[in-house]
Every structure is written in C-alpha cells, then in structure tokens.
Amino acid sequence: MSQPIPVQITVVSAQNLKTLKSNVLVTLVSVEYNGAVLGDSSKTDVLPDGTAEYDFSTSFECSPDGPNSLDVLVQKPLLLTVLEVMPKEKKKPEKITPLGQAVVDLLPLLQGVLSLKVFAPLYAVPDSPSASLHPEATAGLEVTVSTKELLLSATQFSSGNLLSITLEAAYSVPEAFTPDAQENCMACLQIPAAGEKELLLLFKNGILKADGEKEPLPRPKTWPLDPILAPGALNIPDSFIVGGPYEDEDGELTKSEDMEFRIQAESMKRIVWDTEIRCFLDAAAVAVLRTRIAECRYWPVELCRLSTASGGKGKASKLDKRDEDKQIAFHGVAYVNMMHLLCPGVKQIRGAFRVFNYQDSEVFEKTKFQYSIFRDRRSQLSLAKEALVNSPATKTASSKAQKEGKDSSATQYSEAGTFLVMEIKLDRPLVPKRLREELLQRVKELIPPRPALPTQTEGAKKVVEDYQKCVTSVAVAILREYHELFGKQLPDQGVMDYETMEEQKRQLNYELNTSGKYFAFKEQLKYSVVKIVREKYLKTTAFETKEQLQAFLSELYVYLVDHMHIALNKLLSEEDVSPAPPPNTTMKQLLLFAREAEANKDLKLASLFHRQRIARDQRHIQSWLDYGAFCLLHEDATKALECFQQALCLDPQHTQSLLLCGIVAVKLQRFEEAEIFFEDACCLEPSSIIAWTLSGLFYEMQNSYIQAERNFREAKKLLRAQLEEERRILEAAEGEEKKPSSPSTDPEKIPDDSADKPPEVMERVTSKEEAAAVQEALKAPAPQPPPCTIFMKTVEFLMKVNAVQNPNVWAQKGHLCYLQKDFDNAKECYERVISFVEDAVDMHFVYLRLGSIYLEEKEYGRARHIYLLACDNSASCLTWLGVGIACYRLEEMLEAEDALSEANALDNTNAEVWGYLALICLQDLLPGAVLQGGRQLEAEQCYKYTVKLGLHNDALLREIRAAQQRSGFGDPSL
C-alpha cells in the first residue's frame, strides 16, 4: 500500500436495545477511530421490538504515513457508541447520555478481506440507567466495513507475520507501590522493523491491586485503549489468557523451588494489564527480527511508574524540560529470552521474567541496546502529560540515592523479587518446522540403496499346490466315471489288451463330452491355471506378438503337464510322497538360542542364530532390531546401523527404528543424520516420551540448550498426563475408598507393609558403632523410591537396546528396583550386570542383593554360586553367611558349618551367624542322628550368643525353637 485507501464504515442497525433499557425511545450512534470522532448518525426512533435503523456511513483513510497507518489498524479497533436522546423538558435542552459501546476488530482487512460484516455486541455504560439492568444484555450493532482495494496483497500478507504481545501482570511488587490515582504504571518494549524503523509498544494504565484472590483463569485480553465509557467493550473478542503449569513456560521461575513463591505472589499486591498489542511485520521486518534475535537473544522490557499530575499544559511542558535529566521513578527492566522463537515450528513463548534495576551498562551488555525508551525516546511515546520522574513521596530517598550513584526506588524490584508475566505470539513461526513428507524424503536419502529382498514365493507355491489338488480332484472324478461304465478292474483278471483299452477310452471320451462333464472338468482346471500364470509367471499383460504368445503357451503347457504327472503319481502310487518336515525351531526359540550363546560368550554362534532368524523371514522387523542391538552391544556400530536402517526400510513409520538409527548415528558422529532421525520420530509419534527426551539429549549435546529445554518440557508434559491418567484410573477403580497409590503415580504414599519382609540376608555393617547407627536409621521412616522421570524411562529404553554398556547403569537400576521391592526386575538387572565382562563398581552389593533374592525365591544352588563369587571378589561376614545359609538349605551341613565358621571369624558379633550355627548343632541332636561329642554344649553356646546379640530375624528364631523341641533340647535362656 503506497497511496491512502478509504475505509468505509456503515452502521446498519441496532438490535435488542430494549435489553439495555426497557424504555429507550430515541438513539443515535457515534463512530470513533484512533481518538478521532468520524461522525454521528441522525436521531432514530427505537421500534417496539428494540431495533433501530441507522444506515449511517462514514470513513477514514488508511495511509502509510498518516495517523491511521497499518500499525494503527492492526492494534486499534473501531469504537461505536450508542447514545440515548432524552425528550425535551420545559425550558431545558434535550439530554443525550451514553447507553452502550461496541468495538469492531479491523484486522481482517489486512488478511485479504474487502468487506467485513459483523454483529458487534453492545456493552452497557456504568453510572447510567443501563447499569442497573439485566447483565445478560444481548444488544448489538450490525456494522459493515469495506475497502475498494486490498490493504495488503496475498503475497504481502503471506510473506509477513502478525506479532502479538500480551503483558499480563507484574507480581511481588515493591512495598512502596500504593494505590494512587496520580500514578500510572507502564511498560514498554521495541520491535525492529525494516530499515532503521523501530516499533515502540507501550502498555499503559496498569492497575495496582491489593492482596486478595488470584486473577481468574481464563480471563479476557483487553485492547490497548485509554479507559472508555463501557469497560466491557475493552475485552478483545475470543481472546483469553489461559495460563498453564509453570514448568511448561519459556521464561524464568519454572523450577520446583520457585513454585511456592509464585503461588504466594499471585495473590498478593500486583499490577495487572492483561493487554494485548499487535503489529504486522512485513517480509523485511520479519528478516530483521530473525537476525536481531540470532545476534542477541535477550530483549529488554522497561517498567516504570509515571506521575500523571501537572499544573496545566504550560506548566507540564516546563516540567518536562526541567525534569528531563532526573531519575525515572521505579525504572526497571526485564530480560526476555527470544531465542525460543528461532526453534523450528515455535510460534509462542510465555513465561515469568524477573525485573532488575535499570542500569545502562548491564542493559547494553545483555541486549546491545544503547538507550532507554522511557528516558531517551519518550517523545515517540506521546507522554508529554506524564512526568517520568520520582513522585514527591520518593524524592527524598532518590536524592540520597543519586548522591550514591543509584536509584533506590528501582533497586526495590530486586529486593521484592518482582517479575513480569507476558506472552509473545506469532501468526507463523520464524523458522518453519519441517513437514513429515520432507523428513520422509530426507530419511530415504540417508538410507543407502540395498539389493531388493527376494520375491516371496509363498503365493506361487500355493497356486501350484492348488493346481495339483485340482488335477487330483478331476482324476478321481474321471476314475469314478470309468468305474461306473466298466466296473473296477481287479488285479487277478490279468492285463487288458490294447484294443479293449482303446475302446473303453473312446467310450469314456464320448460319455464325458455328451454329458458336459468334460467342459465342467476343464472349467475346474481353468481357474487354477490362470492363477499359475499370474503368481508363478507374474504375467498380467497382453503379449505383443503371436510368437511370444506361442512360446509362452509351449512353456506353460510343459509346466502344467509336469505338475499333472506329479499329482497323478501321488494319487496312483502306493506310498505317497511325504511332505517336507516343517522347521523344528521357531523364531522365538532362535532368539533364545542367540541369547544363550551370547551369555556363554560365544558371539559367533549368537550372530549365527540372529542371522538365521532374519533368513527365516527377512520382513520381520523385530529380527533386524534384535540383531542390531546385538551388534551395538559388541561395538559394531556400523553393522548395527545397517540393521536398523533395514528395519526402517521395511516400515518408515516405525518410531523405534528411527530412534535407534539416530542413536547409532550419534555414536558414529553423523550428527546431521541423527537430527533428521530424531526430528522425524517426534513428528511421527508426538506422544512418545522417549522420542522427545532422546531428541532433547541430542540437542543438549549439540549445545542447543533452548531446543533441548523445549523438548524436555514436552516430554515432561506427556509424562505428567500419563501419570495423571494412571492416577485417575486407579482412583476410579478404588471408588471413594482411599487406598495407597502405585509407586509410579504417588511414590510418597507407599505403605511400610510389615508382611513384605526383605530377604533373609541384607547388607550389614561390620562394627558396633555402625550397627548402632543402622538401628537408629531403622527407627526413621524408610527412604522412598524416586518418582518416575523422563530420563528413567529413556534409560530403560537405551538399556533394552544395548545403547549403553556401562554395567554400572544396570547395577543402579537393579538397586532402584530392589529398594522398591521389585525383586523380579532387580534380579534381571543384577544378572545382566554379572553377564558383563567388565565388573560394575559396586559388584559386592550386586552379589549380596542378588544372592538374597535367590535365597528368598528358594533357588539355593544359584544363591550359593553367587555368594561364592562374592567371597572370591571381596570376602566378608555377610558373603560367607550367604554361602552358609544356602548350603544349610541344601542340607550340605559340613559345607554350611565351614562357611559360617569363616563368617564368624570375620565378625563374631553377627547374631544371624550364631543362629544358623545353633541350627546346625541342633540337627546333630535330632533323633536318629549320629551323635557327635560336645554338640549339645556347642548348640547351647551358639543359642546364647544368638539371644545376647539380639537376633531380629523372627523367622530364624522360630525355626531354632522348633528344632529345639524336636531334639528335646530345652531353652537354656529360660
């Protein structure tokens, strides 16, 4: 748009005026735009049904350099006021009072609309007769807005962008802020445009609210207008502040330790704007915006308190000049990190941003801005009437602070912990997100071409079998016809002569042809022959020449005759050909064999089994993934990538294959390829927690912390939703009765179930001081397992596919499961640790806990083996105790006693060792046992030490007392 374009406004009529005021008789409508009145309609009678026909038209010009530019058009709505005309009274002029106001958004005129017809709701004006009427008034104005030509062409609009900035509120404001009609809280920031032009966006009229209820959600956004007669008309239609979880925001104060502070601040003294300012950026301005953000991620948002009191226009002007160089009252600045807007597909950032004292050096260092908007560019803000200086109440403090070189009023922001909450939104992302089709094409380009998989022969094999069955069926039918004509030929009747045979053949052919059975048999064979042509010879198109047709028919005839003979031979032979035996192993068994070979360190055999699975069915994706994971574990990343890529070729929609390709690409330092794989996985399955987490880890590795933060946040949001759904299902199942939640949903509510005892052997300390400390710790609440996180889920996935081989990871996961009393998974993890060639750092505790699990599950042979490994690794009282218990349960008494004696030699204060020694001695005292000298005395001494040292294993105590009763040996402690 280079020339002024008229914007025509027509107020057609008003509807339902009676809902605003039941006795309204005469009205007129006034049209205003950008502070200027465009005109008033003539007085119009209100009909009984509440309508009024105005048919009033007016206009204004939209021009680049005029007062009503595109920047104004996108920010400010059309304001329409319905005025009530009161009847004349004696010697008094007629009275005109405002009845209601409506606004019309002109943004569609920039979006390619030539004519706009709307029904604008009328909002009542307070302090008028309408203020006491029904709140659900449905009055409105029918308005038409039009232009003769487009304000922006389709190309101009599509190449530009619509930027919307919403300043919600400032929380935790300084104590010095008090409700004062002479003060105006303002905020301002600038947006770069084409060339040297800057757009200054000013948020005025912040409302200081006292302590009380929090701001409601959702709540409407308001137009950036000065106060009008009907406050309800300030609300932007269909535009709301909806809020959201703090952890999903893009600003500061999103950590768990900030939550309580923010919750308290939101119900305390605050400044509320809830104002949205929009601006249209053309293509050049969009490019400048993108460049500026890349050059400096932080943008300043200035905040100050302005004095609106003045002694008149002349005095105000002089005041401005006189106070130009004075400090600005409560001049603060918040730094907004705009780098989020350069992440692909991001159109919006919202969050809380701390407010700091405005210091030129600090602002320049963080933002590269060399001037203050409020101090150096106040003339562009049209703030001639406001005094941007300290109010009288703060002059004394400020004069002292000026001597010290600082503004004490501004430092109060930092002391109070003030923060702004604001939202910045674009109509289209500055960096478009790659489309799924583009990502698919890039993935195809990354996967090198491979030989085509062999054509599946199952279809051809089946049609040949069907043909042979059909031949057999026809042959049986013909033989039946023969027997009906000539009877069965018995073996003892001798060989039939040639002439008789030919005569019977002639009669049979005649019978088949005349009865139509020959045609029926031919039709029966026809369908199976057609299938052979299609499936076996893959022929579905016509032949180009007769010679080609004849050659094909000859070949087909020979093939059909051969298989006819095969079928007839099977039918007529005494011993039918036995079918080929089916494979004696299944895919599941082959995988088991591969894992067994891997556990036995026979990697060649394991690889062979994996390849056999693939050869059995090359289109089975899981076989490729399992083989790739095997290769990944044994440091053949290139081969692993080939396997994962082959799985991806079979199904480009397979998210796990995409993630595995990305993981191996990172291992091979092919970072550009890895980014494509991770991005495609997130695009393909946006609900995948693991995909977003792995992608975030990748970006963090690449030092793209903003993108990593956004991906982690998305993963956390999905996890919260998943856990909330689990909680909801659990609560629904339990009904109104409150029961403990599962560990995954509420780990803090896990009960200490006394029935769920730990296994027999637990870690114990080797000194009395440590034992006392343990006893004290047992009195305290048991440590709760950590909650489920996105990283725990991702580590589990990585361990399953062998993407991480540090045995310490498996050991830590095993410990975590053990503490959660998830002994099945703990056992699986510990067994995985032991299978590694390299030991974990804390192998001693791995052995102890795995052995205790085996004892609890009564797998005494395995327990003995594990505890012996622990003894070889680092012998202790507990390792030998474990060996002794396992041998005792296996009724290997001599070995048990030797092991317990070793344990006793290492620590003679362990009550459980003495307890099992007492059991062994008591076994020799049972009736029928070969009596050994001194066993009764030994049993007595062992039991005494067991009681003296305070055995806490109730099950063992009961077992000892039962053995005492069976042996007839009394309790020496009684």
PDB file of N, CA, C and O in Angstrom, residues 690-733:
ATOM      1  N   ILE A 690       9.881 -40.971  25.101  1.00  0.00           N
ATOM      2  CA  ILE A 690      11.272 -41.334  24.823  1.00  0.00           C
ATOM      3  C   ILE A 690      11.803 -40.571  23.623  1.00  0.00           C
ATOM      4  O   ILE A 690      12.956 -40.114  23.614  1.00  0.00           O
ATOM      5  N   ALA A 691      10.976 -40.383  22.585  1.00  0.00           N
ATOM      6  CA  ALA A 691      11.422 -39.656  21.391  1.00  0.00           C
ATOM      7  C   ALA A 691      11.787 -38.218  21.747  1.00  0.00           C
ATOM      8  O   ALA A 691      12.842 -37.711  21.344  1.00  0.00           O
ATOM      9  N   TRP A 692      10.938 -37.544  22.505  1.00  0.00           N
ATOM     10  CA  TRP A 692      11.229 -36.149  22.879  1.00  0.00           C
ATOM     11  C   TRP A 692      12.447 -36.072  23.783  1.00  0.00           C
ATOM     12  O   TRP A 692      13.262 -35.135  23.667  1.00  0.00           O
ATOM     13  N   THR A 693      12.605 -37.035  24.692  1.00  0.00           N
ATOM     14  CA  THR A 693      13.744 -36.992  25.610  1.00  0.00           C
ATOM     15  C   THR A 693      15.054 -37.233  24.873  1.00  0.00           C
ATOM     16  O   THR A 693      16.040 -36.514  25.087  1.00  0.00           O
ATOM     17  N   LEU A 694      15.080 -38.250  24.009  1.00  0.00           N
ATOM     18  CA  LEU A 694      16.306 -38.505  23.243  1.00  0.00           C
ATOM     19  C   LEU A 694      16.650 -37.328  22.344  1.00  0.00           C
ATOM     20  O   LEU A 694      17.820 -36.953  22.208  1.00  0.00           O
ATOM     21  N   SER A 695      15.629 -36.735  21.739  1.00  0.00           N
ATOM     22  CA  SER A 695      15.870 -35.560  20.906  1.00  0.00           C
ATOM     23  C   SER A 695      16.437 -34.419  21.742  1.00  0.00           C
ATOM     24  O   SER A 695      17.367 -33.713  21.322  1.00  0.00           O
ATOM     25  N   GLY A 696      15.883 -34.232  22.952  1.00  0.00           N
ATOM     26  CA  GLY A 696      16.412 -33.197  23.833  1.00  0.00           C
ATOM     27  C   GLY A 696      17.851 -33.461  24.238  1.00  0.00           C
ATOM     28  O   GLY A 696      18.685 -32.540  24.273  1.00  0.00           O
ATOM     29  N   LEU A 697      18.173 -34.715  24.540  1.00  0.00           N
ATOM     30  CA  LEU A 697      19.555 -35.062  24.880  1.00  0.00           C
ATOM     31  C   LEU A 697      20.491 -34.796  23.719  1.00  0.00           C
ATOM     32  O   LEU A 697      21.636 -34.340  23.903  1.00  0.00           O
ATOM     33  N   PHE A 698      20.016 -35.064  22.507  1.00  0.00           N
ATOM     34  CA  PHE A 698      20.841 -34.790  21.325  1.00  0.00           C
ATOM     35  C   PHE A 698      21.122 -33.293  21.199  1.00  0.00           C
ATOM     36  O   PHE A 698      22.271 -32.888  20.982  1.00  0.00           O
ATOM     37  N   TYR A 699      20.074 -32.470  21.335  1.00  0.00           N
ATOM     38  CA  TYR A 699      20.276 -31.026  21.208  1.00  0.00           C
ATOM     39  C   TYR A 699      21.153 -30.484  22.326  1.00  0.00           C
ATOM     40  O   TYR A 699      21.934 -29.553  22.127  1.00  0.00           O
ATOM     41  N   GLU A 700      21.029 -31.066  23.518  1.00  0.00           N
ATOM     42  CA  GLU A 700      21.896 -30.651  24.616  1.00  0.00           C
ATOM     43  C   GLU A 700      23.348 -30.978  24.307  1.00  0.00           C
ATOM     44  O   GLU A 700      24.262 -30.191  24.603  1.00  0.00           O
ATOM     45  N   MET A 701      23.570 -32.122  23.673  1.00  0.00           N
ATOM     46  CA  MET A 701      24.918 -32.498  23.258  1.00  0.00           C
ATOM     47  C   MET A 701      25.477 -31.515  22.226  1.00  0.00           C
ATOM     48  O   MET A 701      26.678 -31.247  22.180  1.00  0.00           O
ATOM     49  N   GLN A 702      24.564 -30.966  21.398  1.00  0.00           N
ATOM     50  CA  GLN A 702      24.978 -30.010  20.380  1.00  0.00           C
ATOM     51  C   GLN A 702      25.002 -28.572  20.901  1.00  0.00           C
ATOM     52  O   GLN A 702      25.139 -27.624  20.122  1.00  0.00           O
ATOM     53  N   ASN A 703      24.820 -28.407  22.215  1.00  0.00           N
ATOM     54  CA  ASN A 703      24.801 -27.092  22.863  1.00  0.00           C
ATOM     55  C   ASN A 703      23.622 -26.228  22.412  1.00  0.00           C
ATOM     56  O   ASN A 703      23.662 -24.998  22.562  1.00  0.00           O
ATOM     57  N   SER A 704      22.579 -26.842  21.871  1.00  0.00           N
ATOM     58  CA  SER A 704      21.350 -26.116  21.533  1.00  0.00           C
ATOM     59  C   SER A 704      20.421 -26.225  22.734  1.00  0.00           C
ATOM     60  O   SER A 704      19.443 -26.979  22.738  1.00  0.00           O
ATOM     61  N   TYR A 705      20.743 -25.442  23.772  1.00  0.00           N
ATOM     62  CA  TYR A 705      20.073 -25.632  25.054  1.00  0.00           C
ATOM     63  C   TYR A 705      18.612 -25.214  25.023  1.00  0.00           C
ATOM     64  O   TYR A 705      17.783 -25.796  25.729  1.00  0.00           O
ATOM     65  N   ILE A 706      18.279 -24.201  24.220  1.00  0.00           N
ATOM     66  CA  ILE A 706      16.886 -23.765  24.151  1.00  0.00           C
ATOM     67  C   ILE A 706      16.020 -24.863  23.556  1.00  0.00           C
ATOM     68  O   ILE A 706      14.953 -25.218  24.089  1.00  0.00           O
ATOM     69  N   GLN A 707      16.478 -25.453  22.429  1.00  0.00           N
ATOM     70  CA  GLN A 707      15.713 -26.539  21.807  1.00  0.00           C
ATOM     71  C   GLN A 707      15.653 -27.753  22.727  1.00  0.00           C
ATOM     72  O   GLN A 707      14.616 -28.424  22.828  1.00  0.00           O
ATOM     73  N   ALA A 708      16.756 -28.033  23.412  1.00  0.00           N
ATOM     74  CA  ALA A 708      16.766 -29.161  24.353  1.00  0.00           C
ATOM     75  C   ALA A 708      15.753 -28.933  25.474  1.00  0.00           C
ATOM     76  O   ALA A 708      15.001 -29.846  25.838  1.00  0.00           O
ATOM     77  N   GLU A 709      15.722 -27.709  25.994  1.00  0.00           N
ATOM     78  CA  GLU A 709      14.770 -27.389  27.064  1.00  0.00           C
ATOM     79  C   GLU A 709      13.330 -27.585  26.606  1.00  0.00           C
ATOM     80  O   GLU A 709      12.501 -28.130  27.338  1.00  0.00           O
ATOM     81  N   ARG A 710      13.021 -27.167  25.385  1.00  0.00           N
ATOM     82  CA  ARG A 710      11.660 -27.299  24.873  1.00  0.00           C
ATOM     83  C   ARG A 710      11.286 -28.769  24.705  1.00  0.00           C
ATOM     84  O   ARG A 710      10.161 -29.179  25.002  1.00  0.00           O
ATOM     85  N   ASN A 711      12.223 -29.577  24.223  1.00  0.00           N
ATOM     86  CA  ASN A 711      11.922 -30.998  24.038  1.00  0.00           C
ATOM     87  C   ASN A 711      11.747 -31.711  25.376  1.00  0.00           C
ATOM     88  O   ASN A 711      10.855 -32.551  25.528  1.00  0.00           O
ATOM     89  N   PHE A 712      12.598 -31.378  26.344  1.00  0.00           N
ATOM     90  CA  PHE A 712      12.438 -31.965  27.677  1.00  0.00           C
ATOM     91  C   PHE A 712      11.094 -31.557  28.275  1.00  0.00           C
ATOM     92  O   PHE A 712      10.420 -32.364  28.928  1.00  0.00           O
ATOM     93  N   ARG A 713      10.716 -30.314  28.064  1.00  0.00           N
ATOM     94  CA  ARG A 713       9.450 -29.829  28.607  1.00  0.00           C
ATOM     95  C   ARG A 713       8.273 -30.580  27.991  1.00  0.00           C
ATOM     96  O   ARG A 713       7.318 -30.948  28.677  1.00  0.00           O
ATOM     97  N   GLU A 714       8.359 -30.849  26.691  1.00  0.00           N
ATOM     98  CA  GLU A 714       7.291 -31.599  26.023  1.00  0.00           C
ATOM     99  C   GLU A 714       7.214 -33.019  26.573  1.00  0.00           C
ATOM    100  O   GLU A 714       6.120 -33.556  26.807  1.00  0.00           O
ATOM    101  N   ALA A 715       8.384 -33.634  26.806  1.00  0.00           N
ATOM    102  CA  ALA A 715       8.408 -34.981  27.365  1.00  0.00           C
ATOM    103  C   ALA A 715       7.810 -34.995  28.770  1.00  0.00           C
ATOM    104  O   ALA A 715       7.044 -35.906  29.131  1.00  0.00           O
ATOM    105  N   LYS A 716       8.149 -33.996  29.578  1.00  0.00           N
ATOM    106  CA  LYS A 716       7.615 -33.933  30.936  1.00  0.00           C
ATOM    107  C   LYS A 716       6.111 -33.724  30.928  1.00  0.00           C
ATOM    108  O   LYS A 716       5.388 -34.279  31.767  1.00  0.00           O
ATOM    109  N   LYS A 717       5.629 -32.917  29.986  1.00  0.00           N
ATOM    110  CA  LYS A 717       4.190 -32.687  29.882  1.00  0.00           C
ATOM    111  C   LYS A 717       3.470 -33.995  29.566  1.00  0.00           C
ATOM    112  O   LYS A 717       2.431 -34.314  30.145  1.00  0.00           O
ATOM    113  N   LEU A 718       4.035 -34.783  28.648  1.00  0.00           N
ATOM    114  CA  LEU A 718       3.432 -36.071  28.303  1.00  0.00           C
ATOM    115  C   LEU A 718       3.466 -37.031  29.483  1.00  0.00           C
ATOM    116  O   LEU A 718       2.504 -37.772  29.730  1.00  0.00           O
ATOM    117  N   LEU A 719       4.573 -37.016  30.231  1.00  0.00           N
ATOM    118  CA  LEU A 719       4.686 -37.908  31.388  1.00  0.00           C
ATOM    119  C   LEU A 719       3.678 -37.518  32.461  1.00  0.00           C
ATOM    120  O   LEU A 719       3.045 -38.390  33.075  1.00  0.00           O
ATOM    121  N   ARG A 720       3.516 -36.214  32.697  1.00  0.00           N
ATOM    122  CA  ARG A 720       2.524 -35.771  33.676  1.00  0.00           C
ATOM    123  C   ARG A 720       1.125 -36.220  33.276  1.00  0.00           C
ATOM    124  O   ARG A 720       0.347 -36.691  34.113  1.00  0.00           O
ATOM    125  N   ALA A 721       0.814 -36.081  31.997  1.00  0.00           N
ATOM    126  CA  ALA A 721      -0.501 -36.504  31.526  1.00  0.00           C
ATOM    127  C   ALA A 721      -0.679 -38.005  31.696  1.00  0.00           C
ATOM    128  O   ALA A 721      -1.757 -38.486  32.091  1.00  0.00           O
ATOM    129  N   GLN A 722       0.377 -38.772  31.434  1.00  0.00           N
ATOM    130  CA  GLN A 722       0.301 -40.226  31.568  1.00  0.00           C
ATOM    131  C   GLN A 722       0.101 -40.629  33.026  1.00  0.00           C
ATOM    132  O   GLN A 722      -0.750 -41.467  33.341  1.00  0.00           O
ATOM    133  N   LEU A 723       0.872 -40.022  33.923  1.00  0.00           N
ATOM    134  CA  LEU A 723       0.738 -40.350  35.341  1.00  0.00           C
ATOM    135  C   LEU A 723      -0.614 -39.903  35.887  1.00  0.00           C
ATOM    136  O   LEU A 723      -1.204 -40.585  36.736  1.00  0.00           O
ATOM    137  N   GLU A 724      -1.093 -38.767  35.396  1.00  0.00           N
ATOM    138  CA  GLU A 724      -2.412 -38.301  35.838  1.00  0.00           C
ATOM    139  C   GLU A 724      -3.507 -39.248  35.380  1.00  0.00           C
ATOM    140  O   GLU A 724      -4.467 -39.522  36.109  1.00  0.00           O
ATOM    141  N   GLU A 725      -3.361 -39.777  34.162  1.00  0.00           N
ATOM    142  CA  GLU A 725      -4.336 -40.738  33.665  1.00  0.00           C
ATOM    143  C   GLU A 725      -4.283 -42.031  34.477  1.00  0.00           C
ATOM    144  O   GLU A 725      -5.320 -42.614  34.811  1.00  0.00           O
ATOM    145  N   GLU A 726      -3.068 -42.469  34.823  1.00  0.00           N
ATOM    146  CA  GLU A 726      -2.936 -43.649  35.666  1.00  0.00           C
ATOM    147  C   GLU A 726      -3.585 -43.412  37.033  1.00  0.00           C
ATOM    148  O   GLU A 726      -4.282 -44.285  37.570  1.00  0.00           O
ATOM    149  N   ARG A 727      -3.357 -42.228  37.589  1.00  0.00           N
ATOM    150  CA  ARG A 727      -3.951 -41.900  38.876  1.00  0.00           C
ATOM    151  C   ARG A 727      -5.484 -41.885  38.792  1.00  0.00           C
ATOM    152  O   ARG A 727      -6.178 -42.388  39.666  1.00  0.00           O
ATOM    153  N   ARG A 728      -5.989 -41.314  37.687  1.00  0.00           N
ATOM    154  CA  ARG A 728      -7.442 -41.242  37.518  1.00  0.00           C
ATOM    155  C   ARG A 728      -8.053 -42.632  37.415  1.00  0.00           C
ATOM    156  O   ARG A 728      -9.086 -42.920  38.037  1.00  0.00           O
ATOM    157  N   ILE A 729      -7.410 -43.510  36.661  1.00  0.00           N
ATOM    158  CA  ILE A 729      -7.917 -44.876  36.521  1.00  0.00           C
ATOM    159  C   ILE A 729      -7.876 -45.601  37.859  1.00  0.00           C
ATOM    160  O   ILE A 729      -8.807 -46.321  38.238  1.00  0.00           O
ATOM    161  N   LEU A 730      -6.787 -45.390  38.610  1.00  0.00           N
ATOM    162  CA  LEU A 730      -6.649 -46.042  39.913  1.00  0.00           C
ATOM    163  C   LEU A 730      -7.722 -45.558  40.875  1.00  0.00           C
ATOM    164  O   LEU A 730      -8.353 -46.344  41.580  1.00  0.00           O
ATOM    165  N   GLU A 731      -7.948 -44.254  40.909  1.00  0.00           N
ATOM    166  CA  GLU A 731      -8.959 -43.705  41.808  1.00  0.00           C
ATOM    167  C   GLU A 731     -10.359 -44.166  41.409  1.00  0.00           C
ATOM    168  O   GLU A 731     -11.210 -44.418  42.267  1.00  0.00           O
ATOM    169  N   ALA A 732     -10.584 -44.263  40.088  1.00  0.00           N
ATOM    170  CA  ALA A 732     -11.893 -44.736  39.637  1.00  0.00           C
ATOM    171  C   ALA A 732     -12.107 -46.186  40.044  1.00  0.00           C
ATOM    172  O   ALA A 732     -13.217 -46.594  40.406  1.00  0.00           O
ATOM    173  N   ALA A 733     -11.033 -46.995  39.993  1.00  0.00           N
ATOM    174  CA  ALA A 733     -11.156 -48.403  40.364  1.00  0.00           C
ATOM    175  C   ALA A 733     -11.371 -48.562  41.861  1.00  0.00           C
ATOM    176  O   ALA A 733     -12.085 -49.452  42.318  1.00  0.00           O
TER     177      ALA A 733
END
